[in-house]
Amino acid sequence: MVLKERYRLVIEYFQNNDPEPQTELEYQDPFELLVAVILSAQCTDKRVNMITPALLRAFPDAGRMAKASIAEIFEFIKSCSYPNNKAKHLSGMSKMLAQ
């Protein structure tokens, strides 16, 4: 079986068995989902859902998060795994979106 055929079978399986997948991450808009997904690497959804409300109250959109320092973002996410790297990634992602 060639790789393309495997991919087709996997996609077909999920389309038939879970046509409308849901996430445990809590979000209201695409920016919030993107933030949650970045935080979710090597971290539980439960922890991410605990962290994001305060973070997103402080920085509700890419423009405001882009203006925040990495240290400011870090303070909100320090209970998450790899907070130093994730703060850098959130800052960089927000700056890209704001531009």
Short mmCIF file of N, CA and C in Angstrom, two decimals:
data_model
loop_
_atom_site.label_atom_id
_atom_site.label_comp_id
_atom_site.label_asym_id
_atom_site.label_seq_id
_atom_site.Cartn_x
_atom_site.Cartn_y
_atom_site.Cartn_z
N MET A 1 0.85 -1.17 0.00
CA MET A 1 0.00 0.00 0.00
C MET A 1 0.90 1.24 0.00
N VAL A 2 0.64 2.14 -0.91
CA VAL A 2 1.44 3.36 -0.99
C VAL A 2 0.96 4.37 0.05
N LEU A 3 1.82 5.32 0.36
CA LEU A 3 1.53 6.30 1.40
C LEU A 3 0.23 7.07 1.12
N LYS A 4 0.02 7.45 -0.10
CA LYS A 4 -1.19 8.21 -0.48
C LYS A 4 -2.45 7.39 -0.15
N GLU A 5 -2.41 6.11 -0.38
CA GLU A 5 -3.54 5.23 -0.09
C GLU A 5 -3.79 5.13 1.41
N ARG A 6 -2.70 5.06 2.19
CA ARG A 6 -2.85 5.03 3.65
C ARG A 6 -3.54 6.30 4.15
N TYR A 7 -3.08 7.43 3.65
CA TYR A 7 -3.70 8.70 4.06
C TYR A 7 -5.19 8.72 3.71
N ARG A 8 -5.51 8.26 2.52
CA ARG A 8 -6.91 8.24 2.10
C ARG A 8 -7.75 7.38 3.03
N LEU A 9 -7.21 6.22 3.42
CA LEU A 9 -7.94 5.31 4.32
C LEU A 9 -8.11 5.92 5.72
N VAL A 10 -7.10 6.58 6.21
CA VAL A 10 -7.20 7.22 7.53
C VAL A 10 -8.25 8.32 7.50
N ILE A 11 -8.20 9.16 6.49
CA ILE A 11 -9.19 10.24 6.37
C ILE A 11 -10.59 9.67 6.23
N GLU A 12 -10.74 8.66 5.41
CA GLU A 12 -12.04 8.02 5.23
C GLU A 12 -12.56 7.45 6.55
N TYR A 13 -11.68 6.80 7.31
CA TYR A 13 -12.08 6.23 8.60
C TYR A 13 -12.65 7.32 9.51
N PHE A 14 -11.93 8.41 9.65
CA PHE A 14 -12.39 9.47 10.56
C PHE A 14 -13.63 10.18 10.04
N GLN A 15 -13.77 10.32 8.75
CA GLN A 15 -14.97 10.92 8.19
C GLN A 15 -16.19 10.05 8.48
N ASN A 16 -16.02 8.75 8.47
CA ASN A 16 -17.13 7.83 8.74
C ASN A 16 -17.41 7.66 10.23
N ASN A 17 -16.37 7.64 11.06
CA ASN A 17 -16.54 7.31 12.47
C ASN A 17 -16.60 8.52 13.41
N ASP A 18 -16.11 9.66 12.97
CA ASP A 18 -16.14 10.87 13.81
C ASP A 18 -16.23 12.09 12.90
N PRO A 19 -17.37 12.25 12.22
CA PRO A 19 -17.48 13.30 11.21
C PRO A 19 -17.44 14.72 11.76
N GLU A 20 -17.76 14.91 13.03
CA GLU A 20 -17.73 16.25 13.62
C GLU A 20 -16.93 16.20 14.93
N PRO A 21 -15.61 16.12 14.82
CA PRO A 21 -14.78 16.01 16.03
C PRO A 21 -14.90 17.27 16.89
N GLN A 22 -14.80 17.07 18.19
CA GLN A 22 -14.86 18.18 19.15
C GLN A 22 -13.56 18.22 19.93
N THR A 23 -13.25 19.37 20.45
CA THR A 23 -12.06 19.52 21.28
C THR A 23 -12.47 19.80 22.71
N GLU A 24 -11.62 19.45 23.64
CA GLU A 24 -11.85 19.76 25.05
C GLU A 24 -11.43 21.19 25.37
N LEU A 25 -10.66 21.79 24.48
CA LEU A 25 -10.20 23.15 24.71
C LEU A 25 -11.38 24.13 24.63
N GLU A 26 -11.38 25.09 25.55
CA GLU A 26 -12.45 26.09 25.57
C GLU A 26 -11.98 27.35 24.86
N TYR A 27 -12.79 27.83 23.91
CA TYR A 27 -12.43 29.02 23.15
C TYR A 27 -13.69 29.66 22.58
N GLN A 28 -13.57 30.95 22.23
CA GLN A 28 -14.69 31.69 21.68
C GLN A 28 -14.47 32.12 20.23
N ASP A 29 -13.22 32.19 19.81
CA ASP A 29 -12.91 32.65 18.45
C ASP A 29 -11.59 32.01 17.99
N PRO A 30 -11.24 32.18 16.73
CA PRO A 30 -10.03 31.53 16.21
C PRO A 30 -8.74 31.93 16.96
N PHE A 31 -8.63 33.19 17.39
CA PHE A 31 -7.43 33.60 18.13
C PHE A 31 -7.32 32.82 19.44
N GLU A 32 -8.41 32.71 20.17
CA GLU A 32 -8.40 31.96 21.43
C GLU A 32 -8.05 30.50 21.20
N LEU A 33 -8.56 29.92 20.13
CA LEU A 33 -8.23 28.52 19.82
C LEU A 33 -6.74 28.38 19.51
N LEU A 34 -6.19 29.31 18.75
CA LEU A 34 -4.78 29.26 18.42
C LEU A 34 -3.91 29.35 19.67
N VAL A 35 -4.27 30.25 20.58
CA VAL A 35 -3.55 30.37 21.85
C VAL A 35 -3.64 29.05 22.62
N ALA A 36 -4.83 28.49 22.70
CA ALA A 36 -5.02 27.24 23.44
C ALA A 36 -4.24 26.08 22.83
N VAL A 37 -4.19 26.03 21.52
CA VAL A 37 -3.45 24.95 20.85
C VAL A 37 -1.96 25.08 21.12
N ILE A 38 -1.44 26.30 21.08
CA ILE A 38 -0.02 26.50 21.39
C ILE A 38 0.27 26.05 22.82
N LEU A 39 -0.60 26.40 23.74
CA LEU A 39 -0.40 26.02 25.14
C LEU A 39 -0.59 24.52 25.37
N SER A 40 -1.33 23.85 24.51
CA SER A 40 -1.67 22.45 24.76
C SER A 40 -0.54 21.47 24.50
N ALA A 41 0.52 21.88 23.84
CA ALA A 41 1.64 20.97 23.59
C ALA A 41 2.25 20.50 24.91
N GLN A 42 2.26 19.19 25.12
CA GLN A 42 2.81 18.59 26.34
C GLN A 42 2.12 19.09 27.61
N CYS A 43 0.85 19.46 27.50
CA CYS A 43 0.08 19.98 28.63
C CYS A 43 -1.35 19.46 28.50
N THR A 44 -2.01 19.25 29.61
CA THR A 44 -3.38 18.74 29.53
C THR A 44 -4.35 19.84 29.13
N ASP A 45 -5.44 19.46 28.49
CA ASP A 45 -6.48 20.43 28.14
C ASP A 45 -7.06 21.07 29.39
N LYS A 46 -7.16 20.29 30.45
CA LYS A 46 -7.69 20.83 31.71
C LYS A 46 -6.82 21.99 32.20
N ARG A 47 -5.51 21.82 32.19
CA ARG A 47 -4.59 22.88 32.61
C ARG A 47 -4.70 24.09 31.68
N VAL A 48 -4.75 23.84 30.37
CA VAL A 48 -4.87 24.94 29.40
C VAL A 48 -6.15 25.72 29.67
N ASN A 49 -7.25 25.02 29.93
CA ASN A 49 -8.52 25.69 30.20
C ASN A 49 -8.48 26.49 31.51
N MET A 50 -7.59 26.11 32.42
CA MET A 50 -7.42 26.88 33.66
C MET A 50 -6.60 28.15 33.42
N ILE A 51 -5.66 28.08 32.50
CA ILE A 51 -4.73 29.17 32.23
C ILE A 51 -5.32 30.25 31.32
N THR A 52 -6.02 29.84 30.29
CA THR A 52 -6.41 30.77 29.23
C THR A 52 -7.36 31.89 29.65
N PRO A 53 -8.32 31.70 30.57
CA PRO A 53 -9.21 32.82 30.87
C PRO A 53 -8.48 34.09 31.34
N ALA A 54 -7.57 33.96 32.28
CA ALA A 54 -6.84 35.14 32.77
C ALA A 54 -5.93 35.71 31.68
N LEU A 55 -5.26 34.82 30.96
CA LEU A 55 -4.38 35.27 29.87
C LEU A 55 -5.16 36.06 28.84
N LEU A 56 -6.33 35.55 28.45
CA LEU A 56 -7.12 36.20 27.41
C LEU A 56 -7.88 37.43 27.92
N ARG A 57 -8.09 37.53 29.22
CA ARG A 57 -8.64 38.78 29.76
C ARG A 57 -7.58 39.89 29.65
N ALA A 58 -6.35 39.53 29.92
CA ALA A 58 -5.26 40.51 29.84
C ALA A 58 -4.91 40.86 28.39
N PHE A 59 -4.95 39.86 27.53
CA PHE A 59 -4.56 40.05 26.12
C PHE A 59 -5.63 39.41 25.23
N PRO A 60 -6.77 40.08 25.03
CA PRO A 60 -7.91 39.47 24.34
C PRO A 60 -7.77 39.32 22.83
N ASP A 61 -6.75 39.93 22.26
CA ASP A 61 -6.58 39.80 20.81
C ASP A 61 -5.10 39.85 20.46
N ALA A 62 -4.80 39.57 19.20
CA ALA A 62 -3.40 39.50 18.78
C ALA A 62 -2.69 40.83 18.95
N GLY A 63 -3.38 41.93 18.69
CA GLY A 63 -2.76 43.24 18.82
C GLY A 63 -2.29 43.53 20.23
N ARG A 64 -3.11 43.20 21.20
CA ARG A 64 -2.74 43.45 22.60
C ARG A 64 -1.67 42.48 23.08
N MET A 65 -1.78 41.22 22.65
CA MET A 65 -0.75 40.26 23.06
C MET A 65 0.58 40.61 22.40
N ALA A 66 0.55 41.13 21.18
CA ALA A 66 1.78 41.50 20.49
C ALA A 66 2.52 42.61 21.22
N LYS A 67 1.81 43.46 21.92
CA LYS A 67 2.42 44.56 22.66
C LYS A 67 2.97 44.12 24.02
N ALA A 68 2.57 42.95 24.48
CA ALA A 68 3.01 42.44 25.78
C ALA A 68 4.43 41.89 25.66
N SER A 69 5.15 41.98 26.75
CA SER A 69 6.50 41.38 26.77
C SER A 69 6.37 39.87 26.99
N ILE A 70 7.41 39.18 26.64
CA ILE A 70 7.44 37.74 26.88
C ILE A 70 7.29 37.46 28.38
N ALA A 71 7.92 38.29 29.20
CA ALA A 71 7.84 38.12 30.66
C ALA A 71 6.40 38.29 31.16
N GLU A 72 5.65 39.22 30.57
CA GLU A 72 4.26 39.43 30.97
C GLU A 72 3.41 38.21 30.61
N ILE A 73 3.61 37.68 29.42
CA ILE A 73 2.88 36.48 29.00
C ILE A 73 3.26 35.30 29.89
N PHE A 74 4.56 35.18 30.18
CA PHE A 74 5.06 34.09 31.02
C PHE A 74 4.33 34.04 32.36
N GLU A 75 4.08 35.18 32.97
CA GLU A 75 3.43 35.21 34.28
C GLU A 75 2.06 34.53 34.27
N PHE A 76 1.37 34.58 33.16
CA PHE A 76 0.05 33.96 33.05
C PHE A 76 0.13 32.47 32.77
N ILE A 77 1.22 32.02 32.16
CA ILE A 77 1.28 30.63 31.70
C ILE A 77 2.33 29.80 32.43
N LYS A 78 2.91 30.31 33.50
CA LYS A 78 4.02 29.63 34.15
C LYS A 78 3.65 28.28 34.74
N SER A 79 2.37 28.01 34.96
CA SER A 79 1.98 26.69 35.48
C SER A 79 1.83 25.65 34.37
N CYS A 80 2.02 26.06 33.15
CA CYS A 80 1.94 25.16 31.99
C CYS A 80 3.34 24.60 31.72
N SER A 81 3.43 23.49 31.07
CA SER A 81 4.73 22.93 30.72
C SER A 81 5.43 23.81 29.68
N TYR A 82 6.75 23.93 29.80
CA TYR A 82 7.58 24.71 28.89
C TYR A 82 7.11 26.16 28.73
N PRO A 83 6.86 26.87 29.83
CA PRO A 83 6.30 28.22 29.73
C PRO A 83 7.23 29.22 29.04
N ASN A 84 8.55 29.06 29.18
CA ASN A 84 9.46 30.01 28.52
C ASN A 84 9.29 29.97 27.01
N ASN A 85 9.34 28.77 26.45
CA ASN A 85 9.18 28.63 25.00
C ASN A 85 7.79 29.02 24.54
N LYS A 86 6.78 28.64 25.29
CA LYS A 86 5.41 28.95 24.88
C LYS A 86 5.15 30.46 24.94
N ALA A 87 5.73 31.14 25.90
CA ALA A 87 5.59 32.60 25.96
C ALA A 87 6.22 33.24 24.72
N LYS A 88 7.38 32.74 24.32
CA LYS A 88 8.03 33.25 23.11
C LYS A 88 7.18 32.98 21.88
N HIS A 89 6.63 31.78 21.80
CA HIS A 89 5.80 31.42 20.64
C HIS A 89 4.51 32.24 20.60
N LEU A 90 3.88 32.44 21.75
CA LEU A 90 2.66 33.25 21.78
C LEU A 90 2.96 34.68 21.37
N SER A 91 4.07 35.22 21.84
CA SER A 91 4.46 36.57 21.47
C SER A 91 4.71 36.67 19.97
N GLY A 92 5.49 35.75 19.44
CA GLY A 92 5.81 35.76 18.01
C GLY A 92 4.57 35.57 17.16
N MET A 93 3.70 34.64 17.55
CA MET A 93 2.47 34.40 16.78
C MET A 93 1.61 35.66 16.77
N SER A 94 1.48 36.31 17.93
CA SER A 94 0.66 37.51 18.02
C SER A 94 1.22 38.64 17.16
N LYS A 95 2.52 38.78 17.16
CA LYS A 95 3.15 39.82 16.33
C LYS A 95 2.92 39.56 14.85
N MET A 96 3.01 38.28 14.44
CA MET A 96 2.74 37.94 13.03
C MET A 96 1.30 38.29 12.66
N LEU A 97 0.36 37.92 13.53
CA LEU A 97 -1.05 38.19 13.24
C LEU A 97 -1.34 39.69 13.23
N ALA A 98 -0.72 40.43 14.15
CA ALA A 98 -0.96 41.86 14.25
C ALA A 98 -0.43 42.61 13.01
N GLN A 99 0.65 42.08 12.44
CA GLN A 99 1.21 42.72 11.23
C GLN A 99 0.35 42.40 10.03
#
